[in-house]
Short mmCIF file of N, CA and C in Angstrom, two decimals:
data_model
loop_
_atom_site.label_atom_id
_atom_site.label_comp_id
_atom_site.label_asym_id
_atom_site.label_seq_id
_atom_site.Cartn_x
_atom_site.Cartn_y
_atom_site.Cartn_z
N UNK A 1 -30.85 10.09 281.08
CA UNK A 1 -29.74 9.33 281.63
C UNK A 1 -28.49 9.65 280.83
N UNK A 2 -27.55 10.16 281.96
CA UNK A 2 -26.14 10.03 280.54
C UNK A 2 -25.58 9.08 280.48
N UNK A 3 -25.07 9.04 279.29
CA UNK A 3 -24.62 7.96 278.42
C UNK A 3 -22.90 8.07 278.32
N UNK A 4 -22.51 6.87 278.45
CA UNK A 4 -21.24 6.48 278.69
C UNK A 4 -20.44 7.16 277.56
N UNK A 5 -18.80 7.85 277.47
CA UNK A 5 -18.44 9.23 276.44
C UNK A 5 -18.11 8.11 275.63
N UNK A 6 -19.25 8.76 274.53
CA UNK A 6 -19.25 7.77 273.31
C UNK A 6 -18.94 9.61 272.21
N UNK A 7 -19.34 10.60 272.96
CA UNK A 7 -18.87 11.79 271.62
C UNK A 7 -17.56 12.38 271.56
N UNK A 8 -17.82 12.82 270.60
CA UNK A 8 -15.74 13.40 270.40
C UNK A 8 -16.27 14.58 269.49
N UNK A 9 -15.47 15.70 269.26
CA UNK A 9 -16.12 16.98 269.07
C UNK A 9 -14.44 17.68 267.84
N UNK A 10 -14.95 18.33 266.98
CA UNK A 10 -14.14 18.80 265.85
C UNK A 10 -14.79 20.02 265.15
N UNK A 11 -13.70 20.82 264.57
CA UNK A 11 -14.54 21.66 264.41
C UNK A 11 -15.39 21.14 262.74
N UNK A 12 -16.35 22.06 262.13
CA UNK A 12 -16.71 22.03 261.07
C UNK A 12 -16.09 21.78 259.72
N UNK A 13 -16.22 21.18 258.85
CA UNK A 13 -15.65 21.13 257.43
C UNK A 13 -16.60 20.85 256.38
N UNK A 14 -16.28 21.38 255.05
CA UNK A 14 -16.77 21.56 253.99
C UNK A 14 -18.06 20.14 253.92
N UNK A 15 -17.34 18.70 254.01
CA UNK A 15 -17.87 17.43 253.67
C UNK A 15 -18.88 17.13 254.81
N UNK A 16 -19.22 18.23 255.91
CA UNK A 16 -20.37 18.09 256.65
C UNK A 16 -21.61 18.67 256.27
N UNK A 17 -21.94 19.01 254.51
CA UNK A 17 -22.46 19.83 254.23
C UNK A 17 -23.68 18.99 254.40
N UNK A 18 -23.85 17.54 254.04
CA UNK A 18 -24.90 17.00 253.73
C UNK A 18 -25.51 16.89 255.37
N UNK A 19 -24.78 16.61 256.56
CA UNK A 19 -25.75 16.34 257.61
C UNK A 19 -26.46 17.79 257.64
N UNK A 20 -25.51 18.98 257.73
CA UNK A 20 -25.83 20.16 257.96
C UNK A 20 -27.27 20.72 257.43
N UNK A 21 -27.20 20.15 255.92
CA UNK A 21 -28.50 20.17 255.19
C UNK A 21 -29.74 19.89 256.15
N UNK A 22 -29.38 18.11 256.20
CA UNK A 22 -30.03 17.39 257.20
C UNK A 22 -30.73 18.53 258.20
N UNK A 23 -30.05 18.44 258.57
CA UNK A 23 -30.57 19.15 260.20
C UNK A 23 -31.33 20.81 259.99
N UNK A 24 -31.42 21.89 259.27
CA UNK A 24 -31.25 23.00 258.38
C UNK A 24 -32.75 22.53 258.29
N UNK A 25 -33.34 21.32 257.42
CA UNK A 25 -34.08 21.02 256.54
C UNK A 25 -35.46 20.47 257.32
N UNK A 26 -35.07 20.16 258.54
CA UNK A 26 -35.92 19.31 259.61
C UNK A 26 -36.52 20.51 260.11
N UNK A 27 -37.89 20.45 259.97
CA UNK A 27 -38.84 21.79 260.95
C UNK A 27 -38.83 21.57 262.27
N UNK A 28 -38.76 20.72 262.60
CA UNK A 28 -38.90 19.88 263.83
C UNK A 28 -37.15 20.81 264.75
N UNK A 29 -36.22 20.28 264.22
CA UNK A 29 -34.87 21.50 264.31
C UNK A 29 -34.88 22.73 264.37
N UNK A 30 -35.42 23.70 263.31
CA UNK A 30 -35.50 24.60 263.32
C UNK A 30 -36.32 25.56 263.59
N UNK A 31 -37.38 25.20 264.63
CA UNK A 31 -38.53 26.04 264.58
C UNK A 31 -38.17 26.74 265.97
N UNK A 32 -37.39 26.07 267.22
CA UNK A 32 -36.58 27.38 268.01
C UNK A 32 -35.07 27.52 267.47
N UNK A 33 -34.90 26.99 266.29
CA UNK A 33 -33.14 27.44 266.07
C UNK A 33 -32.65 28.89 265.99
N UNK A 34 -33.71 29.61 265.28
CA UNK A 34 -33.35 31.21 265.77
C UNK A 34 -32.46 31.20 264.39
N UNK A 35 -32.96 30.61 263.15
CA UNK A 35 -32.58 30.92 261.82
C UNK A 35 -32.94 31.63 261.39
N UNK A 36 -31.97 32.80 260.60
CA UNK A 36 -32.46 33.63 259.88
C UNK A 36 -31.66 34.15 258.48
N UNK A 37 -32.58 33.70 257.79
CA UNK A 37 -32.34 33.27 256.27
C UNK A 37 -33.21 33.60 255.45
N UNK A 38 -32.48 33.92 254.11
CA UNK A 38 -33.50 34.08 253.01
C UNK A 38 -33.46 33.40 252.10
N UNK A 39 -32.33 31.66 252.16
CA UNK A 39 -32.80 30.89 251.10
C UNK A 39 -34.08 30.08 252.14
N UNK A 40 -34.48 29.12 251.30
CA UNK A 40 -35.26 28.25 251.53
C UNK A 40 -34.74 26.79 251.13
N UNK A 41 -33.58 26.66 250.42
CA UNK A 41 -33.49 25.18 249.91
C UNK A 41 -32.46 25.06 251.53
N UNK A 42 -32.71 23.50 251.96
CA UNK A 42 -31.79 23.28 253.21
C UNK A 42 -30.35 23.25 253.01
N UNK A 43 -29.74 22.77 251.61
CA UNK A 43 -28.75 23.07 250.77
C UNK A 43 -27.83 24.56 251.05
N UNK A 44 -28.64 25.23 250.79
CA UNK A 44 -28.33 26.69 249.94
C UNK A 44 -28.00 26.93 252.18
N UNK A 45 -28.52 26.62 253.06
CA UNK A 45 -28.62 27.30 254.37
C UNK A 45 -28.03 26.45 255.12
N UNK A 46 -28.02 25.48 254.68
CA UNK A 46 -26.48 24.55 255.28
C UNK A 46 -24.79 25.15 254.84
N UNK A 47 -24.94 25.24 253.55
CA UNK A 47 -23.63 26.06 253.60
C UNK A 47 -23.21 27.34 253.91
N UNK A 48 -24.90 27.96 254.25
CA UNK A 48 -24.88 29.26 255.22
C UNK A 48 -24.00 29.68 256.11
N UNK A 49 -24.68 27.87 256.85
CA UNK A 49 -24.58 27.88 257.92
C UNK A 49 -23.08 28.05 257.85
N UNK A 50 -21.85 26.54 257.29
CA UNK A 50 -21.30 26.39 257.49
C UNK A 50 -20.19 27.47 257.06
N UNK A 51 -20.33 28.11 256.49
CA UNK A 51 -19.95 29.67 255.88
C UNK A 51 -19.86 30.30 257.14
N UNK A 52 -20.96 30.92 258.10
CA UNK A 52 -20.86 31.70 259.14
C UNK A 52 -20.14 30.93 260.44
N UNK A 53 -19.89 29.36 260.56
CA UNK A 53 -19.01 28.86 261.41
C UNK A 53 -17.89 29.12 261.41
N UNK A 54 -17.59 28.75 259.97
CA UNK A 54 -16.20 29.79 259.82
C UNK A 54 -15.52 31.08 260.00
N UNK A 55 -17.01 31.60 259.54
CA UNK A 55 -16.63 33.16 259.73
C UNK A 55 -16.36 33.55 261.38
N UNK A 56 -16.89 32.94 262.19
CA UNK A 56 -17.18 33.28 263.58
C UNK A 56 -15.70 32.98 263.95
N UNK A 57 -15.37 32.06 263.47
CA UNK A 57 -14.24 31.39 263.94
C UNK A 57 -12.79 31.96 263.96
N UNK A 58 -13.15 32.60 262.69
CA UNK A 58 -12.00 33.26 261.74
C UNK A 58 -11.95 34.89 262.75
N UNK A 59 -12.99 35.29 262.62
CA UNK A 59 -13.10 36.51 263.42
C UNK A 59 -12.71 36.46 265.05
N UNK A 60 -12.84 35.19 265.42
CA UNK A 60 -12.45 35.37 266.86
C UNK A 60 -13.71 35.65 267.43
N UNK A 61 -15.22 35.52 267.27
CA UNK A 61 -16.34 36.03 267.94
C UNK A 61 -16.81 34.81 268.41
N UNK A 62 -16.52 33.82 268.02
CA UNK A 62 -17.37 32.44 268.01
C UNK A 62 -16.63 31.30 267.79
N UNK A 63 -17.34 29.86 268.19
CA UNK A 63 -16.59 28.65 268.20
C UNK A 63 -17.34 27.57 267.91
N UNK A 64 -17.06 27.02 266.55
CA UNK A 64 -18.69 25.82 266.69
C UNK A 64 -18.08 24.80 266.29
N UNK A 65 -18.45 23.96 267.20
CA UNK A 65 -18.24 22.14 266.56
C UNK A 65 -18.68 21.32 266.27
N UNK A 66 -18.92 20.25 265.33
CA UNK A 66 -19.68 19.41 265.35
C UNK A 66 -19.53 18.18 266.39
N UNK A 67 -20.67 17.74 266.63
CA UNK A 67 -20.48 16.55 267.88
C UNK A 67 -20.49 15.26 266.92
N UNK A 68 -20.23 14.05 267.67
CA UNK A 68 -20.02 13.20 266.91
C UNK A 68 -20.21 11.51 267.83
N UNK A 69 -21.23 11.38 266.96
CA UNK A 69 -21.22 10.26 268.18
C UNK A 69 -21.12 8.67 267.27
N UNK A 70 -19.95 8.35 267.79
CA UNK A 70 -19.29 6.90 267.08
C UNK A 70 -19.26 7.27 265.74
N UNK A 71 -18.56 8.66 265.47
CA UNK A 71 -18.02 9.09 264.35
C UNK A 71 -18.72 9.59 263.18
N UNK A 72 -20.48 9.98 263.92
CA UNK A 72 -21.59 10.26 263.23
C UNK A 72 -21.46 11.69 263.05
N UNK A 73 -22.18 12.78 262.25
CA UNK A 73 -22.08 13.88 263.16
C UNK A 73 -23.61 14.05 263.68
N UNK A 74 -24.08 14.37 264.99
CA UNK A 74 -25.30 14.22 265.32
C UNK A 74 -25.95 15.83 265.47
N UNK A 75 -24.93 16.56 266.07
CA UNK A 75 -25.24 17.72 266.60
C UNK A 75 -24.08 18.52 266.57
N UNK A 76 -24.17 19.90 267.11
CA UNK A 76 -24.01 21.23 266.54
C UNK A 76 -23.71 22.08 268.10
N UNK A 77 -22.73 22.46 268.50
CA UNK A 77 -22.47 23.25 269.84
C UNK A 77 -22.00 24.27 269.47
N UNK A 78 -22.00 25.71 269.96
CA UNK A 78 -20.96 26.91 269.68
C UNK A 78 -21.88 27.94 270.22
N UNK A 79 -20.59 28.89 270.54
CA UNK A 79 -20.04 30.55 271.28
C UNK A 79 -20.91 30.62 270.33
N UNK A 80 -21.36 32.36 270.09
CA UNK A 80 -20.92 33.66 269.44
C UNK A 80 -21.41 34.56 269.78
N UNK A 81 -20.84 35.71 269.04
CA UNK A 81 -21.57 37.20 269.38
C UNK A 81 -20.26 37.56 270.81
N UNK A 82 -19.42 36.84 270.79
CA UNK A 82 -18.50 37.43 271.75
C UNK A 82 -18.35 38.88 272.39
N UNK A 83 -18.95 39.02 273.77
CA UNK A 83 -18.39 40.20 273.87
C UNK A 83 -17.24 40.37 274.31
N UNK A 84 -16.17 41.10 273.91
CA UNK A 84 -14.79 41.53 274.53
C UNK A 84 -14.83 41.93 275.76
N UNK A 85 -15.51 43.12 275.81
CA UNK A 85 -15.97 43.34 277.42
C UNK A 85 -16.12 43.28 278.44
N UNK A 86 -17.27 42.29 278.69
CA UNK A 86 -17.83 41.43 279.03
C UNK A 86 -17.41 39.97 279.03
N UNK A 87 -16.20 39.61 278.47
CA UNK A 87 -15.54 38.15 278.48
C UNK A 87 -17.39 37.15 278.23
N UNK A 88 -17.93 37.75 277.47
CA UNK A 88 -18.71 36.67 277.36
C UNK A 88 -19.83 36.54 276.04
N UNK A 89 -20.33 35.39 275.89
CA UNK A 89 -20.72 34.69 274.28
C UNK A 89 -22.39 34.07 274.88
N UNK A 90 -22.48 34.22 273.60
CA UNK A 90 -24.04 33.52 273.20
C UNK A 90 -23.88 31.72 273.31
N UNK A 91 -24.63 31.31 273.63
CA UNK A 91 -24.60 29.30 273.29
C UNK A 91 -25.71 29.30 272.17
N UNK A 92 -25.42 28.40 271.30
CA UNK A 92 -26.27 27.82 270.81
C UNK A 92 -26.01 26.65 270.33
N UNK A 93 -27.17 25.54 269.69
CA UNK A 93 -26.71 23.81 269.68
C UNK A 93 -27.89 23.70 269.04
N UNK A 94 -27.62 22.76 268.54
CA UNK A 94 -28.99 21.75 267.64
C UNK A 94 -28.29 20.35 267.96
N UNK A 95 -29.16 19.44 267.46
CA UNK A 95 -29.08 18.31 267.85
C UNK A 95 -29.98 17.38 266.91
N UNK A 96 -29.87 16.89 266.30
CA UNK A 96 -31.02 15.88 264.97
C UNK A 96 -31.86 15.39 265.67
N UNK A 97 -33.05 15.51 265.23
CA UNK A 97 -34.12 14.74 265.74
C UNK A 97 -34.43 13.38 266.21
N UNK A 98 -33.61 12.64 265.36
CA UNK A 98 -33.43 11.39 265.86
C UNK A 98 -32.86 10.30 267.30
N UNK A 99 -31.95 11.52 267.63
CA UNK A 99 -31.52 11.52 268.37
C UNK A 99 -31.33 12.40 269.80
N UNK A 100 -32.67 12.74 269.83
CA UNK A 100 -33.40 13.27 270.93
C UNK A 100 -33.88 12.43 272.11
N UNK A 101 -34.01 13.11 273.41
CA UNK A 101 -34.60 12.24 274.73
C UNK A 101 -33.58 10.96 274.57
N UNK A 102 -32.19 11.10 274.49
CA UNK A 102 -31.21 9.93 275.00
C UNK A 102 -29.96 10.33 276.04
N UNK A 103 -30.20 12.08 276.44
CA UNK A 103 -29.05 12.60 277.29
C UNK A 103 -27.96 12.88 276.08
N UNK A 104 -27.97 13.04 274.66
CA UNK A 104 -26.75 13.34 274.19
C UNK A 104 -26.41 15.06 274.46
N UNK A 105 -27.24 15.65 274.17
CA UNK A 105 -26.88 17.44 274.18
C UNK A 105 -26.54 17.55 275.85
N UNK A 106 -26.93 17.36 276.62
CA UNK A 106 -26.51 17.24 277.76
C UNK A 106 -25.03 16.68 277.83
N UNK A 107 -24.85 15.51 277.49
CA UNK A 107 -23.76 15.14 277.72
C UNK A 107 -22.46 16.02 276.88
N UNK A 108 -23.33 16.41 275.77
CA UNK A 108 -22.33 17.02 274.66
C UNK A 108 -21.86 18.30 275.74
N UNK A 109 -22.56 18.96 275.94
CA UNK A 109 -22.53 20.44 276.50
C UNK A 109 -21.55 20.73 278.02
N UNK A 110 -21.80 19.39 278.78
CA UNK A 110 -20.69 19.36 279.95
C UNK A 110 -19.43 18.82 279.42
N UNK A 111 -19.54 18.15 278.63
CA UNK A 111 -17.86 17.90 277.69
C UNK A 111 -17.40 19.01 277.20
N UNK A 112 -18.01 20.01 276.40
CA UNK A 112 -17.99 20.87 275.72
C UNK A 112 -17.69 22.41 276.31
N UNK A 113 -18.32 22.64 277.05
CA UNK A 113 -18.20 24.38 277.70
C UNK A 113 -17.15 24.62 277.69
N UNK A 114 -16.42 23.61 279.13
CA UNK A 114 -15.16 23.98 279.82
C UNK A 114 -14.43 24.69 278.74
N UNK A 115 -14.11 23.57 277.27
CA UNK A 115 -13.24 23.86 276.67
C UNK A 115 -13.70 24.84 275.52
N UNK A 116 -15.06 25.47 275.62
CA UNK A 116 -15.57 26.68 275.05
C UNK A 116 -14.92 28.35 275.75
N UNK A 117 -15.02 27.85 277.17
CA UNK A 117 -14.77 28.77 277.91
C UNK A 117 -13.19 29.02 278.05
N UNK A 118 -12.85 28.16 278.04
CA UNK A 118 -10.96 28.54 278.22
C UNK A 118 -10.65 28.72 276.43
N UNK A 119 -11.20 28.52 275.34
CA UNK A 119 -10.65 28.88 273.87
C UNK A 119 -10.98 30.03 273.94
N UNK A 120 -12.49 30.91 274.32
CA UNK A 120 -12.60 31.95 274.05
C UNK A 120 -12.26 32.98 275.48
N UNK A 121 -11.86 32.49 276.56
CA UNK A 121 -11.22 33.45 277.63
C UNK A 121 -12.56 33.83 278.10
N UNK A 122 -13.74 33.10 278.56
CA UNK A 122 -14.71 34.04 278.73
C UNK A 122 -15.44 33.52 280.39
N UNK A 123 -16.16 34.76 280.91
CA UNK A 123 -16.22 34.52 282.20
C UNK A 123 -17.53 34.24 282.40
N UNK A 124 -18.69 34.30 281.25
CA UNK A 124 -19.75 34.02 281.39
C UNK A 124 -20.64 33.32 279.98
N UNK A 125 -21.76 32.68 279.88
CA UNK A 125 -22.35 32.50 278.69
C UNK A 125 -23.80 32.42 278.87
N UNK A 126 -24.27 32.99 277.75
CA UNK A 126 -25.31 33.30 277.60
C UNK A 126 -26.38 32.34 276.58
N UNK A 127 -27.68 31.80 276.92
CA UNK A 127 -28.47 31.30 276.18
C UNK A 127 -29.60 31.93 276.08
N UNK A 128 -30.69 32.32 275.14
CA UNK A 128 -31.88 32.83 274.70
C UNK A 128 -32.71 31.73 274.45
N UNK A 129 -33.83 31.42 274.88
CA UNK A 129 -34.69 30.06 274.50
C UNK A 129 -36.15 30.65 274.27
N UNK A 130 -36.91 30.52 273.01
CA UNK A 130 -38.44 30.66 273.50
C UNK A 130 -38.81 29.66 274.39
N UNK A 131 -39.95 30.08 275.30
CA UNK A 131 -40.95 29.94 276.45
C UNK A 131 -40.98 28.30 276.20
N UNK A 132 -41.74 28.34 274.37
CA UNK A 132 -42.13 27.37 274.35
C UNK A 132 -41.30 25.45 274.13
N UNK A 133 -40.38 26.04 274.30
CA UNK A 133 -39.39 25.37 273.81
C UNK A 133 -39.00 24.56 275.41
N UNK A 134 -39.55 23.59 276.03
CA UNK A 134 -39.41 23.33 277.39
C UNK A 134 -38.48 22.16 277.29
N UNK A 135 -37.77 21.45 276.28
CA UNK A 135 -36.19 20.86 275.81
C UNK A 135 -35.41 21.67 276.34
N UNK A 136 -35.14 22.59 275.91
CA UNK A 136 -33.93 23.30 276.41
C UNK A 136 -34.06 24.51 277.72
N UNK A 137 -35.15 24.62 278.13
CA UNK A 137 -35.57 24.75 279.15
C UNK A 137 -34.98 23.78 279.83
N UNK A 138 -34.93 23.04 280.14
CA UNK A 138 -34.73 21.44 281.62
C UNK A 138 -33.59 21.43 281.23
N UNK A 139 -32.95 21.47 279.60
CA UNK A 139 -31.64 20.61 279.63
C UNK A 139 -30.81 22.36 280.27
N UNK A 140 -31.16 23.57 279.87
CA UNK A 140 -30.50 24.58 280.77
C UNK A 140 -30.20 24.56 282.08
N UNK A 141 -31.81 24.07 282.92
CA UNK A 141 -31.87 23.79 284.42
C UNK A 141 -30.76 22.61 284.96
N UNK A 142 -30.66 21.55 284.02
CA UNK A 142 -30.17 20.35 284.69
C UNK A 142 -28.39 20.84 284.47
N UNK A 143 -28.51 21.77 283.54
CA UNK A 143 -26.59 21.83 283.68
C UNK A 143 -26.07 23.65 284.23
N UNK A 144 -27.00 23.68 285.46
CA UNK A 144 -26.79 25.13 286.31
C UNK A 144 -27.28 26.66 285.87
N UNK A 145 -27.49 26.03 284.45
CA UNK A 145 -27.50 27.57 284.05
C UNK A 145 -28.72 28.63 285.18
N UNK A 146 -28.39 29.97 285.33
CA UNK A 146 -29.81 30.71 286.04
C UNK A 146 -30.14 31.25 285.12
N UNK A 147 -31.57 30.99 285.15
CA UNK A 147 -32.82 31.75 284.57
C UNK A 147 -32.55 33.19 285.26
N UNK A 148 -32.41 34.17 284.39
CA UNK A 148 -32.32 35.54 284.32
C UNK A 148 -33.61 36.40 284.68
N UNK A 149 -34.42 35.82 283.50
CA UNK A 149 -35.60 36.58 283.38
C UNK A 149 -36.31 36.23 281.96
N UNK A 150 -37.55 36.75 281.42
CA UNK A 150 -38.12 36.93 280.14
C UNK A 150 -37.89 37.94 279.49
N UNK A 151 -37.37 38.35 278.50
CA UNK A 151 -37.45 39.17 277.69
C UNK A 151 -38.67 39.10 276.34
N UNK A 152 -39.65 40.28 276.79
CA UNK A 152 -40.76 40.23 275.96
C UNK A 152 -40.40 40.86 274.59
N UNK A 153 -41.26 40.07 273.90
CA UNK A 153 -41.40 40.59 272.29
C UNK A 153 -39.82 41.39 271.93
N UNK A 154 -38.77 40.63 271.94
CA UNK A 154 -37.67 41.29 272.38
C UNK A 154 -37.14 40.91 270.56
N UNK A 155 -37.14 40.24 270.39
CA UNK A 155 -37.01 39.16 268.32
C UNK A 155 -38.14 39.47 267.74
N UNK A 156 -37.75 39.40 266.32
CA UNK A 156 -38.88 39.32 265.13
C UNK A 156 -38.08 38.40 263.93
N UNK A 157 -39.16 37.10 264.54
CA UNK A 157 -38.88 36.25 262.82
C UNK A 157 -40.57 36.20 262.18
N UNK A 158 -40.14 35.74 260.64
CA UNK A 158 -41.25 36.23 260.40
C UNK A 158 -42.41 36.93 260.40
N UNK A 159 -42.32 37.77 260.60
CA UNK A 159 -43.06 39.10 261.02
C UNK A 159 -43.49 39.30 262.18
N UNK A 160 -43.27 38.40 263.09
CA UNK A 160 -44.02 38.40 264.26
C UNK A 160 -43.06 38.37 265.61
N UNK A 161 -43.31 38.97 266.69
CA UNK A 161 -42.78 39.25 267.62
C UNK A 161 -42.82 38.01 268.61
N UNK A 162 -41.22 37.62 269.04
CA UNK A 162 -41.22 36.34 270.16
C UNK A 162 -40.86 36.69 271.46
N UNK A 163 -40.78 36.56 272.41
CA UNK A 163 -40.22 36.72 273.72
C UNK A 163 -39.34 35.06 274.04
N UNK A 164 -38.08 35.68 274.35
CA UNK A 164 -36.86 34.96 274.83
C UNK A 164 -36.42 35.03 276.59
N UNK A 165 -36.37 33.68 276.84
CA UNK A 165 -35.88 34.02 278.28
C UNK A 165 -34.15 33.38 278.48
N UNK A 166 -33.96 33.99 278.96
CA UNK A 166 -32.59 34.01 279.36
C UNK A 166 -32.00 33.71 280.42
N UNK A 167 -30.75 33.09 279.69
CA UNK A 167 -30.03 32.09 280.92
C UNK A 167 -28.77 32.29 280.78
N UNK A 168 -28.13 31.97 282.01
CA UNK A 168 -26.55 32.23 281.93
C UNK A 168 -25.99 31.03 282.79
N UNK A 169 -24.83 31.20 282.35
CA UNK A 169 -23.60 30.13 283.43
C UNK A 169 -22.23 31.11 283.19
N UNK A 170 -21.69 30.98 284.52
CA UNK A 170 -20.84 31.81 284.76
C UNK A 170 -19.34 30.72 284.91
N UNK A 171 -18.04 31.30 284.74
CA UNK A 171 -17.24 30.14 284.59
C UNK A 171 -16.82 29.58 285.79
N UNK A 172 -17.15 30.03 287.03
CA UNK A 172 -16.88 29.55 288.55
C UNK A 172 -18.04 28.82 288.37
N UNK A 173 -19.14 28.67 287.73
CA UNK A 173 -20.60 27.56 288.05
C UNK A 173 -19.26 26.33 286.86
N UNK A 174 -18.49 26.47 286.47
CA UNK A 174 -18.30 25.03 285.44
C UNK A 174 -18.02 23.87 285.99
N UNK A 175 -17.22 23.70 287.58
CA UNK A 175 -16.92 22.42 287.86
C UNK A 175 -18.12 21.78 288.36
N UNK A 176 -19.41 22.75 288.80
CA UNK A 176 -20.89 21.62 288.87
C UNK A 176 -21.49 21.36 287.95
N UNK A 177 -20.68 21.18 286.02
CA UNK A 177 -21.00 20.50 285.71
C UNK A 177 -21.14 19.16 285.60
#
């Protein structure tokens, strides 16, 4: 069910290090986040993180914000991998565990695109999800995106080979959000 606009969206800063941790640190978060890292303290990969938000940002490839709900930060939206080209970017989002199965990433994400898509000029976006991951599966389906296809054994984390399926939204699909 969505929930009445209780989020407001900003970009990243230094003093978000501790949720960032938070969320970084939760297996439950990160086991489709598509992290790839060689610390291990949630610390040391929170300011990774928040290091490469910047960087994305700074470069012009990418756009990430934190969401914020009644001034919390809960969750995590953003571009990257911009292609010039192609006018078009990667999605990716996390969202704290706690605050799962209430419609917030949903709600975050139709607030959110439009003004993803007109900062970075782009005509399409792209999401990668494992199979198993059937969260962002539905929440893709319920906000237009098309299922592309599977891409087999296409990633390697931890030594082992995943298959990603792929989804897009194009910027003429944005007003049925």
């Amino acid at each position: 069910m969505l929930q009445p606009a209780r989020l407001h969206f900003r970009d990243f800063s230094p003093a978000d290090l501790f949720v960032v941790a938070h969320a970084m640190g939760d297996a439950r978060l990160t086991a489709f986040y598509g992290l790839d890292t060689a610390h291990s303290d949630a610390r040391a990969i929170a300011q990774e993180q928040l290091d490469w938000y910047s960087s994305v940002a700074s470069e012009g490839s990418g756009w990430w914000q934190a969401v914020l709900l009644d001034g919390a930060v809960i969750a995590a939206v953003g571009i990257y991998d911009h292609d010039d080209e192609a006018d078009s970017a990667d999605l990716g989002y996390w969202l704290l565990p706690d605050h799962w199965g209430h419609g917030w990433m949903d709600q975050a994400l139709r607030q959110w695109l439009p003004a993803a898509f007109a900062q970075m000029g782009l005509h399409s976006v792209v999401a990668y999800v494992e199979p198993e991951n059937a969260a962002s599966t539905r929440l893709l389906g319920r906000l237009g995106f098309c299922h592309e296809g599977l891409l087999r054994d296409c990633s390697k984390r931890d030594g082992q080979y995943l298959s990603l399926q792929r989804y897009s939204l194009l910027a003429s699909e944005l007003p049925g959000l």
